[in-house]
Rosetta silent file (secondary structure, phi, psi, omega in degrees, C-alpha in Angstrom):
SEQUENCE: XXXXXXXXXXXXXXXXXXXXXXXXXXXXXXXXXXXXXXXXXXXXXXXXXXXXXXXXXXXXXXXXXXXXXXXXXXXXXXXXXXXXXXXXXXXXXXXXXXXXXXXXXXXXXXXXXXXXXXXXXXXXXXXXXXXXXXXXXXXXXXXXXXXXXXXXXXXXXXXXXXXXXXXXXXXXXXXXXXXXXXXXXXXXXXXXXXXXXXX
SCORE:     score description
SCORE:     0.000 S_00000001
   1 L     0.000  125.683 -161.445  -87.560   12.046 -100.977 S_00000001
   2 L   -75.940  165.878  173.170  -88.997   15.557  -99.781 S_00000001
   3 L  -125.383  169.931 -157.330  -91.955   14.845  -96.948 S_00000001
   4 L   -96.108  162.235 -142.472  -94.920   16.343  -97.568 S_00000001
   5 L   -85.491  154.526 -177.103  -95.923   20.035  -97.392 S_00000001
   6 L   -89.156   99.903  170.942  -97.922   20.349  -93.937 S_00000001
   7 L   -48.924  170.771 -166.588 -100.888   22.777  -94.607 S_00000001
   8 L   -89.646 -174.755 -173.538 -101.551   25.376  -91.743 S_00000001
   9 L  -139.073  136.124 -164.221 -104.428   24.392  -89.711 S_00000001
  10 L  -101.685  176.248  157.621 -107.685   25.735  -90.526 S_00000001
  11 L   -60.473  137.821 -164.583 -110.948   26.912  -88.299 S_00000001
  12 L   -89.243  -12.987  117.570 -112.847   23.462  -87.854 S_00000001
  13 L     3.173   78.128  165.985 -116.204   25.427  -88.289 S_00000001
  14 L   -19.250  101.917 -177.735 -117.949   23.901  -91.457 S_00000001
  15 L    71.647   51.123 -176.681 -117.140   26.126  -94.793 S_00000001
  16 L  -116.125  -28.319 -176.337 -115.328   28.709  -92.970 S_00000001
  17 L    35.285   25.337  158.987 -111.374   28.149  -93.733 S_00000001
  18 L  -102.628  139.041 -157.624 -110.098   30.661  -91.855 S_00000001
  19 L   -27.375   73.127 -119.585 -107.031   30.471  -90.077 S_00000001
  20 L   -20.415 -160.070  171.940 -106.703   28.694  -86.612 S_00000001
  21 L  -171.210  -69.481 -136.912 -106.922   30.942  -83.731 S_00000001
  22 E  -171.886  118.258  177.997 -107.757   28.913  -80.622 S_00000001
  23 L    20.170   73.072 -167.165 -109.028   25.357  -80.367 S_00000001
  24 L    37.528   59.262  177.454 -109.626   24.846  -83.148 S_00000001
  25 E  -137.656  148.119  177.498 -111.389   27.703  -83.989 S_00000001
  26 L   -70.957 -166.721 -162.886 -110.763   31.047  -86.307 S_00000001
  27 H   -90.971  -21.887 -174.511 -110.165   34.007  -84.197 S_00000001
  28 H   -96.569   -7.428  157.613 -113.983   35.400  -85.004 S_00000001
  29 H  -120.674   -1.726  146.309 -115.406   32.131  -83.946 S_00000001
  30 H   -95.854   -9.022  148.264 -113.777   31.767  -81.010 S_00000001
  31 L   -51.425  -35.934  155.893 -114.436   35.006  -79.636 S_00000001
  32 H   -50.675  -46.109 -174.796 -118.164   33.633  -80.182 S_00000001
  33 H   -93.426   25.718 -173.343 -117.208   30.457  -78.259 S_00000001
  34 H  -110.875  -41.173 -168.149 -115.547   32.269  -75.374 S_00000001
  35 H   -82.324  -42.157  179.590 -118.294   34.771  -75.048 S_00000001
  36 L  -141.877   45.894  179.352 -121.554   32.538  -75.553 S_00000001
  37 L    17.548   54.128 -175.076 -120.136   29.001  -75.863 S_00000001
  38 L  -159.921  106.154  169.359 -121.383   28.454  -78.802 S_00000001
  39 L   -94.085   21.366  172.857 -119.198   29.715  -81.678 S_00000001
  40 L   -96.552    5.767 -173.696 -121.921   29.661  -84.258 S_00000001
  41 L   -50.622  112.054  160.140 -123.697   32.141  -81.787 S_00000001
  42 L  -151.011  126.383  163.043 -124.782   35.817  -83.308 S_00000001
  43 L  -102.114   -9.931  169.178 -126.471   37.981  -81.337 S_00000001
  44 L  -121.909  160.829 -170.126 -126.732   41.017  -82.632 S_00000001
  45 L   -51.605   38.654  167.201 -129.282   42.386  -85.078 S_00000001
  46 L    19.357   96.439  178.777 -127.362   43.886  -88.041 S_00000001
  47 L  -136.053   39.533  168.591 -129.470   47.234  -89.117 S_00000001
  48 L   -75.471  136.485  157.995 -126.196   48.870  -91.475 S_00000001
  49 L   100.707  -13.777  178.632 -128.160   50.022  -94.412 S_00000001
  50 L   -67.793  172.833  170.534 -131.724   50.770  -93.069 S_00000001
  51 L   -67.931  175.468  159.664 -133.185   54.315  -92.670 S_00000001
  52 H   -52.330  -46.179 -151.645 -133.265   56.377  -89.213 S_00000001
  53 H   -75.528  -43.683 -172.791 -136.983   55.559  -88.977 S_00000001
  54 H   -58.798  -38.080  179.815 -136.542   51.910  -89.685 S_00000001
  55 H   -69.219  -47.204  169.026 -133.232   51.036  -87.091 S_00000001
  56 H   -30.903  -94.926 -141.191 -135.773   53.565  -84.404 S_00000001
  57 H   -63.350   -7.044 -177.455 -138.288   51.268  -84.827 S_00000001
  58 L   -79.434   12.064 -144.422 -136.132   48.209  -84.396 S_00000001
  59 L  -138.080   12.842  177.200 -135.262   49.302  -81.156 S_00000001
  60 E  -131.473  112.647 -177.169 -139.232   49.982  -79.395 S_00000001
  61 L   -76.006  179.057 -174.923 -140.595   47.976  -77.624 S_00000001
  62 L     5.766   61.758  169.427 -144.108   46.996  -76.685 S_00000001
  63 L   -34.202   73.930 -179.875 -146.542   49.974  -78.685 S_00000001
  64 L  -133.666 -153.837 -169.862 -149.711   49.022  -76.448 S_00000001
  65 L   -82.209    4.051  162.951 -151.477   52.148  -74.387 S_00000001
  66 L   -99.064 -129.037 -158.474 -148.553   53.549  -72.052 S_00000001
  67 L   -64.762  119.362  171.377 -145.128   54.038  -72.366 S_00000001
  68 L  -102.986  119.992  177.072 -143.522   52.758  -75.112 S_00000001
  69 E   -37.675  120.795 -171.410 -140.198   51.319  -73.742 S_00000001
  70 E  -103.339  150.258 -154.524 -136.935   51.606  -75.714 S_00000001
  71 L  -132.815   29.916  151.204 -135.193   48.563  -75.579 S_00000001
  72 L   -73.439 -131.876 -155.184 -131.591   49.376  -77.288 S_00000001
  73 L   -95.695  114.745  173.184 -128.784   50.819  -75.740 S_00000001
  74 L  -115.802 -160.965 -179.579 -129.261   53.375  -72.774 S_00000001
  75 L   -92.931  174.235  169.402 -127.317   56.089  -70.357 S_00000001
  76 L   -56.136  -47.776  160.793 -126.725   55.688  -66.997 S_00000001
  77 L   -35.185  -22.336  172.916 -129.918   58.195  -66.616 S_00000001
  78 L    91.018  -23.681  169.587 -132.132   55.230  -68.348 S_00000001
  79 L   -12.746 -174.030   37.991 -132.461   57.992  -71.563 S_00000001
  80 L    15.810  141.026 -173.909 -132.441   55.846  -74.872 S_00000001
  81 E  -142.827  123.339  176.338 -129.372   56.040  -76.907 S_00000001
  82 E  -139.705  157.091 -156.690 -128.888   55.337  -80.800 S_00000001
  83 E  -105.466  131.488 -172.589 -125.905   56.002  -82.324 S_00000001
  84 L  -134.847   83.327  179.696 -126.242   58.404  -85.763 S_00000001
  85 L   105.419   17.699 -167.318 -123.549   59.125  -87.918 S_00000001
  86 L    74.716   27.311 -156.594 -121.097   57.674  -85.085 S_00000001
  87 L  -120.259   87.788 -170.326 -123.115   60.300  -82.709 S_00000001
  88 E   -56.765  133.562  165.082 -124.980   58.891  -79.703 S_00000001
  89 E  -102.166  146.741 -176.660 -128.781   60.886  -79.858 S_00000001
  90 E   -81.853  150.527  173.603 -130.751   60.661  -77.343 S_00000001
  91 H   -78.397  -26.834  170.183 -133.860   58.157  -78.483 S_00000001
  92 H   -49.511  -73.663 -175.263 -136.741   60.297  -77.353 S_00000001
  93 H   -26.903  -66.282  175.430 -135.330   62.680  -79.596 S_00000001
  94 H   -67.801   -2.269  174.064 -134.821   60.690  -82.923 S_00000001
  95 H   -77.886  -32.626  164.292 -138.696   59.709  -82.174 S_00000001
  96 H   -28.958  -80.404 -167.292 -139.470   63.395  -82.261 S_00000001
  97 H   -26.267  -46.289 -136.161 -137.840   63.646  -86.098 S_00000001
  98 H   -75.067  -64.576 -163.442 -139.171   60.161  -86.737 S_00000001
  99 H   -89.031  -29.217  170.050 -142.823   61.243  -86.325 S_00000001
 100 H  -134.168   34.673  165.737 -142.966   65.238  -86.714 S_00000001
 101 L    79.496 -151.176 -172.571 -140.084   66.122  -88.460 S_00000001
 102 L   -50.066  178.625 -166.174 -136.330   67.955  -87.901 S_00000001
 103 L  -153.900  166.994 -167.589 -135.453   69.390  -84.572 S_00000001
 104 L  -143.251  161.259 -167.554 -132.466   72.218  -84.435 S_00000001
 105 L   -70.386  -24.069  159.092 -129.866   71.530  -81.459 S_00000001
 106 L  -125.882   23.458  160.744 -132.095   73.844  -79.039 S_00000001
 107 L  -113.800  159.469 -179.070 -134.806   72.400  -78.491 S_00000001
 108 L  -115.346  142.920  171.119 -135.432   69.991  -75.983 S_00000001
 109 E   -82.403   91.942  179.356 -137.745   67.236  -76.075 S_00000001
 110 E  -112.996 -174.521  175.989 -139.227   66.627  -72.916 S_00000001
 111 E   -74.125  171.600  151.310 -141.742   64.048  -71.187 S_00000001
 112 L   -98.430  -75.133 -168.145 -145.230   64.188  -70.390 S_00000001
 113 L   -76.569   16.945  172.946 -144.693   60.839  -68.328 S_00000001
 114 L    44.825   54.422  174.600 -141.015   61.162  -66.625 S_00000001
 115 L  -142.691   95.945 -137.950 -140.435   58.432  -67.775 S_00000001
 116 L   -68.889   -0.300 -172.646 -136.721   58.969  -69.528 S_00000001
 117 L   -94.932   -6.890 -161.388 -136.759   55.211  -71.221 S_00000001
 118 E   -98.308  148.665  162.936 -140.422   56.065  -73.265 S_00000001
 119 L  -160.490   53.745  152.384 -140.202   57.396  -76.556 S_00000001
 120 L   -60.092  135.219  160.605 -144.270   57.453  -77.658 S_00000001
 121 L   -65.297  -53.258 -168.509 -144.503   60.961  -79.603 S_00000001
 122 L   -44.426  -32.657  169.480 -147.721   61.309  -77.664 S_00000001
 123 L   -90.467    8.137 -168.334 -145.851   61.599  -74.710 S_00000001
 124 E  -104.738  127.128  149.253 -143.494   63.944  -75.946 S_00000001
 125 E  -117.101  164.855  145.016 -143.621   67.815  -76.199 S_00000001
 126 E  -100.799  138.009  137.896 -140.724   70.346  -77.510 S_00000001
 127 L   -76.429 -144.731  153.226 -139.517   73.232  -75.920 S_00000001
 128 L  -147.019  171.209  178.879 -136.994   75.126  -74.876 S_00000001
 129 L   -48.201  -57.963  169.404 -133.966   75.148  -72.152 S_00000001
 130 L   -51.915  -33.328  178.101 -136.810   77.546  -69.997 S_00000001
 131 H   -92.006  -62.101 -162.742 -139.637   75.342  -70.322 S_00000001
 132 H   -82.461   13.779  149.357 -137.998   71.969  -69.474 S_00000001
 133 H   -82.856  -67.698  149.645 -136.366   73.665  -66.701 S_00000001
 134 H   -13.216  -82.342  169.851 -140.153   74.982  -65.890 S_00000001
 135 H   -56.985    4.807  164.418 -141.467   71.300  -66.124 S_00000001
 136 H   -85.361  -60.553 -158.292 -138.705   69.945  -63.963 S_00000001
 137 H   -85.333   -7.954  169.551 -139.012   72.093  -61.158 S_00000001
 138 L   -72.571  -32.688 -165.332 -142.838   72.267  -61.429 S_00000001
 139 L   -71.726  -41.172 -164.317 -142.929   67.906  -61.365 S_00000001
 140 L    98.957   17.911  168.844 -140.420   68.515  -58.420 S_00000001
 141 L  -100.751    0.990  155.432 -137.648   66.518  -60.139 S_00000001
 142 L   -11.299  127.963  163.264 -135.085   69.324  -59.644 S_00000001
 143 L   -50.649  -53.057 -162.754 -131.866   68.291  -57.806 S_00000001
 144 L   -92.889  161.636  164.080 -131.512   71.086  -55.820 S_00000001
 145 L    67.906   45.187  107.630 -134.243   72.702  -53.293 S_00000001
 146 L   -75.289  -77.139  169.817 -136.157   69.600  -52.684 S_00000001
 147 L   -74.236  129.654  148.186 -134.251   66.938  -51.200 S_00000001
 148 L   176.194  151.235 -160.932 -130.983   68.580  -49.024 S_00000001
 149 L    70.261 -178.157 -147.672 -129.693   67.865  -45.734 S_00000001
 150 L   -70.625    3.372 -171.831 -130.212   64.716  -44.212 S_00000001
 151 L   -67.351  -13.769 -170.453 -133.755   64.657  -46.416 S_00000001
 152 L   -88.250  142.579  167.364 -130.916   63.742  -49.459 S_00000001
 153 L   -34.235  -53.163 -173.158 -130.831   60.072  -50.783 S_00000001
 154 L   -85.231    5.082 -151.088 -126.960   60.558  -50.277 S_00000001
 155 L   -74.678  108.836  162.957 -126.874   62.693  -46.833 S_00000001
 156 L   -97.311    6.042  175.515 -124.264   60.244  -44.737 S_00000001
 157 L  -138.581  146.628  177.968 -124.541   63.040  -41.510 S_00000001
 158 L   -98.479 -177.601 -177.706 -127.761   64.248  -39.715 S_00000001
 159 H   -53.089  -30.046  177.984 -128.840   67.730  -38.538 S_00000001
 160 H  -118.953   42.123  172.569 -127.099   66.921  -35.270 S_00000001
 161 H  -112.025  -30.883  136.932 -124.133   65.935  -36.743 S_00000001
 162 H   -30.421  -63.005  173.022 -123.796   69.229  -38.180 S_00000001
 163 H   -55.686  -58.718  161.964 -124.481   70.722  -34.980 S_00000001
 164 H   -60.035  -51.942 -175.224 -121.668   68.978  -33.535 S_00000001
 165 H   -62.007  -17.288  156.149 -119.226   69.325  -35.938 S_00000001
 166 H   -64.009  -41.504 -161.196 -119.703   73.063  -35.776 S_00000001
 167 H   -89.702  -30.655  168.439 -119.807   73.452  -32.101 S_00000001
 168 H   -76.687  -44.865  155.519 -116.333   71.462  -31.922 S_00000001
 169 L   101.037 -142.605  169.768 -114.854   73.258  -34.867 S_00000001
 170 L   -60.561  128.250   53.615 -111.283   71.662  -35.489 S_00000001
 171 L   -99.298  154.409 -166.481 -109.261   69.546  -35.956 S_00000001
 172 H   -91.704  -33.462  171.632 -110.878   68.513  -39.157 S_00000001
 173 H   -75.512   -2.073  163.173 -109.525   65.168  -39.785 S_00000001
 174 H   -83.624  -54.362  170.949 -110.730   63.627  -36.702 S_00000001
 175 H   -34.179  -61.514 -178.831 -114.407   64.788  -38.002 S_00000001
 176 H   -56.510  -34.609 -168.719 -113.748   63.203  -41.500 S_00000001
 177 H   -94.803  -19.589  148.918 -112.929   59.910  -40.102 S_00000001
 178 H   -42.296  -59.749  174.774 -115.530   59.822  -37.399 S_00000001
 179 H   -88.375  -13.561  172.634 -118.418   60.365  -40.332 S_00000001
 180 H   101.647   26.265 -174.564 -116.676   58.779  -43.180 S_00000001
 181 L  -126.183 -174.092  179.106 -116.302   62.228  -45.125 S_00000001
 182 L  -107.302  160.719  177.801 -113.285   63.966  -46.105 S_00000001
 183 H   -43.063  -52.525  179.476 -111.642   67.155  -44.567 S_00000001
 184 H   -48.892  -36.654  175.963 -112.786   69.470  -47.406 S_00000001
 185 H   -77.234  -44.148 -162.538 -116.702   68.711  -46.106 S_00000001
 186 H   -83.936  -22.303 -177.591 -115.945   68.870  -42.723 S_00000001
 187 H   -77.729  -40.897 -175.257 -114.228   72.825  -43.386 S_00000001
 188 H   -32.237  -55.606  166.261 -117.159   73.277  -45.788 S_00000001
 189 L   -35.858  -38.687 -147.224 -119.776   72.363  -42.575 S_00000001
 190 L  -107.173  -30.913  157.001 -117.916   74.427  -40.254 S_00000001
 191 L   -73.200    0.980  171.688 -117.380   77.615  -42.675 S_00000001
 192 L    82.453   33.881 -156.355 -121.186   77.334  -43.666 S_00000001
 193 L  -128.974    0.961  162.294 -120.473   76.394  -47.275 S_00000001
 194 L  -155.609  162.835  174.555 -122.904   73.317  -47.231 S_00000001
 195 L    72.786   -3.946  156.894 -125.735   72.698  -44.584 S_00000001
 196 L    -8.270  -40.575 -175.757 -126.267   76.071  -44.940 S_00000001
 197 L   -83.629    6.929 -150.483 -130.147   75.893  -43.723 S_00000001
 198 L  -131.330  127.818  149.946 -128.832   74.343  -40.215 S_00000001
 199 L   -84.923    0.000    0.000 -128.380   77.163  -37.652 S_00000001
């Protein structure tokens, strides 16, 4: 007498019958219950098949009388990010389209408020590459020529650390490891190739 066929063991996950994975789970609901211990868990919003304007709008937050905040994916810069055609765009941008039509690849979209997470039209003008350079260095958000020397957020040596390192000259690797900088900085310093305003 034959014994009896075993079946495979299914996900235990009411009407789901797909194949075991992991404690008793399929492989797509235990990735749920690994990630938010819950594998009936779904957190994100589906918006395959909407328009441009419609996934935009799923993604802006609070509309009240400032900024309005975008509250998808952003850059390291805080910009807005939405991905179009497999293409991140900046979100400022697709609000541009959204609300006053196409845009061509050279103009830039800049703030009113500096405030790179907003993407109100009202707070929005277009340019060009000259004018939002213009509006940078008029707001004073420029990298360069504000901040430099120890005046920079990142400056790890002061004016009279300069001065020393200059007036000793070499060896260079005793300098780098005294301030924490590398050799290449410390020739830079001493050949006038940074620090440049420090006589």
């Amino acid at each position: 007498m034959n014994a009896p066929l075993k079946l495979p063991p299914v996900c235990t996950v009411a009407d789901c019958g797909k194949p075991h994975a992991a404690r008793g789970y399929c492989a797509g609901h235990y990735r749920r219950w690994a990630k938010y211990g819950d594998p009936l868990v779904v957190r994100q919003t589906q918006l395959h098949g909407l328009s441009l304007a419609e996934r935009f709008n799923a993604y802006v937050g609070e509309r009240g009388d400032g900024c309005w905040e975008w509250i998808g994916s952003r850059d390291i810069n805080g910009y807005g990010r939405l991905n179009v055609k497999n293409t991140p765009v900046l979100a400022h941008r697709i609000s541009w389209e959204v609300h006053f039509g196409p845009i061509t690849s050279a103009d830039h979209i800049c703030h009113r408020c500096d405030n790179p997470s907003c993407v109100r039209p009202e707070h929005l003008f277009k340019g060009d590459y000259l004018m939002n350079t213009a509006d940078k260095m008029a707001k004073k958000r420029h990298r360069y020529g504000v901040s430099r020397g120890a005046d920079h957020g990142c400056a790890k040596l002061t004016e009279a650390d300069v001065r020393e390192i200059r007036r000793i000259g070499r060896p260079l690797r005793q300098h780098a490891e005294r301030y924490g900088i590398s050799t290449t900085q410390v020739w830079d310093i001493i050949n006038r190739r940074s620090w440049r305003h420090i006589t």
